[in-house]
Coordinates of C-alpha atoms in Angstrom, one line a residue:
M1 CA 85.9 92.3 116.3
T2 CA 83.3 94.3 118.5
S3 CA 84.9 96.5 121.2
I4 CA 83.9 97.4 124.6
D5 CA 85.4 99.9 127.1
L6 CA 86.2 98.9 130.5
N7 CA 86.2 101.8 133.1
A8 CA 86.9 102.2 136.8
D9 CA 86.3 105.2 139.3
L10 CA 89.7 105.7 140.6
G11 CA 91.8 108.4 142.6
E12 CA 89.5 107.9 145.7
G13 CA 92.1 106.2 148.0
S14 CA 91.7 102.5 147.1
A15 CA 94.5 100.3 148.1
H16 CA 93.8 98.2 145.0
E17 CA 94.2 101.0 142.5
E18 CA 97.3 99.9 140.7
N19 CA 95.9 96.4 140.2
V20 CA 92.7 97.7 138.9
M21 CA 94.4 100.3 136.6
A22 CA 96.4 97.6 135.1
V23 CA 93.2 95.8 133.6
V24 CA 90.9 98.4 132.5
S25 CA 90.9 100.8 129.5
S26 CA 89.6 103.9 130.9
A27 CA 90.0 105.5 134.5
N28 CA 87.6 108.1 135.9
I29 CA 89.7 110.1 138.2
A30 CA 88.3 112.0 141.2
C31 CA 89.1 115.7 141.0
G32 CA 88.4 117.0 144.6
G33 CA 84.6 117.0 144.9
H34 CA 83.8 113.6 146.7
A35 CA 87.4 112.7 147.0
G36 CA 90.8 113.3 145.6
D37 CA 93.6 116.0 145.8
A38 CA 96.5 117.1 143.6
G39 CA 98.7 114.4 145.1
T40 CA 96.1 111.8 144.4
M41 CA 95.3 113.1 141.0
R42 CA 99.0 113.2 140.1
D43 CA 99.4 109.5 141.1
S44 CA 96.4 108.1 139.3
L45 CA 97.4 110.2 136.2
R46 CA 100.9 108.5 136.5
L47 CA 99.6 105.1 136.7
A48 CA 97.2 105.7 134.0
A49 CA 100.1 106.9 131.7
R50 CA 102.0 103.8 132.7
F51 CA 99.5 101.3 131.8
G52 CA 98.3 103.1 128.7
V53 CA 94.8 103.8 130.1
A54 CA 92.7 106.6 129.0
A55 CA 92.3 109.0 131.7
G56 CA 89.1 111.1 132.3
A57 CA 87.6 113.4 135.0
H58 CA 85.1 112.1 137.4
P59 CA 83.6 115.1 139.3
G60 CA 80.8 114.9 141.8
F61 CA 79.1 116.8 144.5
P62 CA 81.3 118.6 147.1
D63 CA 80.5 116.2 149.6
R64 CA 83.6 114.2 151.0
E65 CA 81.9 113.2 154.2
G66 CA 79.2 111.4 152.1
F67 CA 81.6 110.2 149.1
G68 CA 79.3 112.1 146.9
R69 CA 76.7 109.5 147.4
R70 CA 74.0 111.6 149.3
E71 CA 71.2 113.5 147.3
L72 CA 72.1 117.3 147.4
H73 CA 70.5 120.3 145.8
F74 CA 72.4 123.2 144.0
P75 CA 71.1 125.8 141.5
P76 CA 72.2 124.8 138.0
D77 CA 74.8 127.5 138.0
E78 CA 76.3 126.3 140.9
V79 CA 76.7 122.8 139.6
R80 CA 78.1 124.0 136.3
A81 CA 80.7 126.1 138.5
F82 CA 81.8 123.3 140.7
V83 CA 81.9 120.7 138.2
R84 CA 84.0 123.0 136.0
E85 CA 86.2 123.7 138.8
Q86 CA 86.8 120.1 139.5
I87 CA 87.7 119.2 135.8
E88 CA 90.2 122.2 135.6
A89 CA 91.9 121.1 138.8
L90 CA 92.5 117.7 137.3
K91 CA 93.3 119.4 134.0
A92 CA 95.9 121.5 135.5
V93 CA 97.7 118.4 137.3
A94 CA 97.4 116.4 133.9
A95 CA 99.1 119.3 131.8
R96 CA 102.0 119.2 134.3
E97 CA 102.3 115.3 133.9
G98 CA 101.6 115.5 130.3
V99 CA 98.6 113.3 130.3
P100 CA 95.8 114.0 128.1
L101 CA 92.2 113.8 129.2
R102 CA 90.0 111.8 127.3
H103 CA 86.5 112.1 128.8
V104 CA 84.4 113.3 131.8
K105 CA 82.2 110.8 133.7
P106 CA 79.9 112.4 136.7
H107 CA 80.3 110.6 140.2
G108 CA 77.7 108.9 142.4
M109 CA 74.7 110.9 143.3
L110 CA 75.3 113.9 140.8
Y111 CA 75.2 111.0 138.2
T112 CA 72.2 109.3 139.6
M113 CA 70.2 112.4 139.9
A114 CA 71.3 113.7 136.1
V115 CA 69.7 110.5 134.8
R116 CA 66.2 112.2 135.8
D117 CA 66.8 115.8 136.3
E118 CA 66.9 117.7 133.0
A119 CA 68.3 121.0 134.2
L120 CA 71.1 119.4 136.5
A121 CA 72.0 117.2 133.4
R122 CA 72.4 120.2 131.4
A123 CA 74.5 121.8 134.0
V124 CA 77.0 119.0 134.3
A125 CA 77.1 118.6 130.5
Q126 CA 77.7 122.2 129.9
A127 CA 80.6 122.1 132.6
A128 CA 82.1 119.1 130.7
A129 CA 81.9 121.1 127.3
D130 CA 83.3 124.3 129.0
S131 CA 86.5 122.1 129.9
G132 CA 87.1 121.4 126.2
I133 CA 87.2 117.6 126.9
G134 CA 84.8 116.2 124.0
V135 CA 83.6 112.8 125.4
Y136 CA 81.0 112.2 128.0
F137 CA 80.0 109.1 129.8
G138 CA 76.3 108.6 130.8
L139 CA 73.9 106.0 131.8
A140 CA 73.1 104.0 128.4
G141 CA 69.3 104.5 127.7
S142 CA 69.0 107.6 129.7
G143 CA 67.3 109.9 127.4
V144 CA 68.0 113.2 129.6
M145 CA 71.6 112.7 130.3
L146 CA 72.8 111.7 127.0
R147 CA 70.5 114.2 125.2
E148 CA 72.0 117.1 127.1
A149 CA 75.4 115.8 126.4
R150 CA 74.7 115.9 122.7
A151 CA 73.2 119.4 122.9
A152 CA 76.1 120.5 124.6
G153 CA 78.3 119.5 121.8
L154 CA 79.7 116.3 123.3
R155 CA 80.2 112.8 122.0
E156 CA 78.0 110.8 124.3
I157 CA 79.2 107.3 125.3
G158 CA 76.6 105.1 126.9
E159 CA 77.7 103.4 130.1
G160 CA 76.5 100.1 131.7
F161 CA 77.5 98.8 135.2
A162 CA 78.9 95.4 135.5
D163 CA 78.4 95.3 139.5
R164 CA 75.2 97.1 140.0
G165 CA 71.5 96.1 139.8
Y166 CA 69.2 97.5 137.4
A167 CA 65.6 98.7 137.8
P168 CA 62.9 97.9 135.0
D169 CA 63.3 101.3 133.6
G170 CA 67.0 101.1 132.9
S171 CA 67.9 103.0 135.9
L172 CA 70.2 101.8 138.6
W173 CA 68.6 100.0 141.6
P174 CA 69.1 102.3 144.7
R175 CA 72.0 101.7 146.8
G176 CA 71.1 100.3 150.3
Q177 CA 68.5 98.3 149.0
A178 CA 68.8 94.5 148.1
G179 CA 70.1 94.0 144.8
A180 CA 71.9 97.2 144.3
L181 CA 75.3 95.8 144.4
L182 CA 76.0 92.2 142.6
P183 CA 78.3 89.7 144.0
F184 CA 81.1 88.6 142.1
D185 CA 80.0 86.0 139.6
A186 CA 76.9 87.8 139.1
A187 CA 78.7 91.0 138.0
T188 CA 80.9 89.2 135.8
A189 CA 78.1 87.5 133.9
Q190 CA 76.2 90.7 133.9
G191 CA 79.0 92.7 132.3
V192 CA 79.4 90.1 129.7
R193 CA 75.9 90.0 128.8
I194 CA 75.5 93.9 128.6
A195 CA 78.7 94.1 126.5
R196 CA 77.9 91.1 124.2
D197 CA 73.9 91.4 124.0
G198 CA 73.1 95.0 125.2
V199 CA 70.6 93.5 127.6
T200 CA 70.5 92.5 131.2
T201 CA 67.6 91.5 133.9
A202 CA 66.4 94.0 136.2
V203 CA 66.5 93.1 140.1
T204 CA 62.7 92.5 139.7
G205 CA 63.1 90.2 136.8
E206 CA 62.2 92.2 133.7
P207 CA 64.5 92.3 130.6
V208 CA 66.2 95.8 130.4
A209 CA 68.0 97.1 127.2
V210 CA 71.6 98.4 128.0
P211 CA 72.9 100.0 124.9
A212 CA 76.5 100.4 126.3
R213 CA 79.7 101.3 124.7
T214 CA 81.5 101.3 128.1
L215 CA 81.1 99.2 131.0
C216 CA 81.9 100.3 134.7
L217 CA 83.1 98.4 137.6
H218 CA 83.9 100.4 141.0
G219 CA 87.3 100.6 142.0
D220 CA 86.8 100.9 145.6
G221 CA 85.8 97.5 146.8
A222 CA 88.0 94.9 148.3
E223 CA 87.4 92.5 145.3
A224 CA 87.8 95.2 142.6
A225 CA 91.3 94.2 141.2
E226 CA 90.2 90.4 141.2
L227 CA 86.7 91.5 139.4
A228 CA 88.6 93.6 136.9
R229 CA 90.8 90.9 135.8
T230 CA 88.0 88.1 135.8
L231 CA 85.6 90.5 133.8
R232 CA 88.3 91.4 131.4
A233 CA 89.0 87.8 130.7
A234 CA 85.5 86.9 130.5
L235 CA 84.8 89.7 127.9
E236 CA 87.9 88.6 125.7
A237 CA 86.8 85.1 126.0
A238 CA 83.4 86.2 124.6
G239 CA 85.2 87.4 121.4
L240 CA 85.1 91.1 122.6
R241 CA 88.1 93.6 122.2
V242 CA 88.6 95.7 125.4
A243 CA 89.6 99.2 124.3
A244 CA 88.8 103.0 125.2
P245 CA 86.3 104.6 123.0

């Protein structure tokens, strides 16, 4: 049976976190950059342990006001330093809780910019490698992001997005533009199609290859828990096993 990982961005203060955690197979936990503190990290790690979910670090730009979704610019050495610092903060809490960290996935605009910026992608991947966590989630089909992960000695896992629109080149359609965030039914259908067929349709109508091994849904929306449950059921109905990589 073909397997697919189902991950969500958590530890960001959502009231729906426990219900989402109960359904996904991997959790990307905010670690103090765009969101999160020692208390929220502890709570998310405990939920991950309770539900048997693979926990990972979700570092972002140090931008709480913009939730890490604003385009910011730092020298690569500063990016490597703040990403490493955030991962180490989560590692410290995880060590106290006895929860292993399985992967690293950048957040928001840090992720989006790393898709196209080689120096930024290298800095983030090197910070992940510095942490000793060997698995890295990056945009499926992104030559730069995943290539830099491989170069840093990481095991790269291509990621697809159930609830985001795609551009014809395989990048995510910009937030704030029509089509960037998919409604419930469309997100479920796109998630299954990516997981089963490795393809979706761009906002502008073109077919887009998405060779994903993990599938993301965002954990901060009002429909997050219901979407997680519905998407997992649809994946399993399509003959896919949902499991962490």
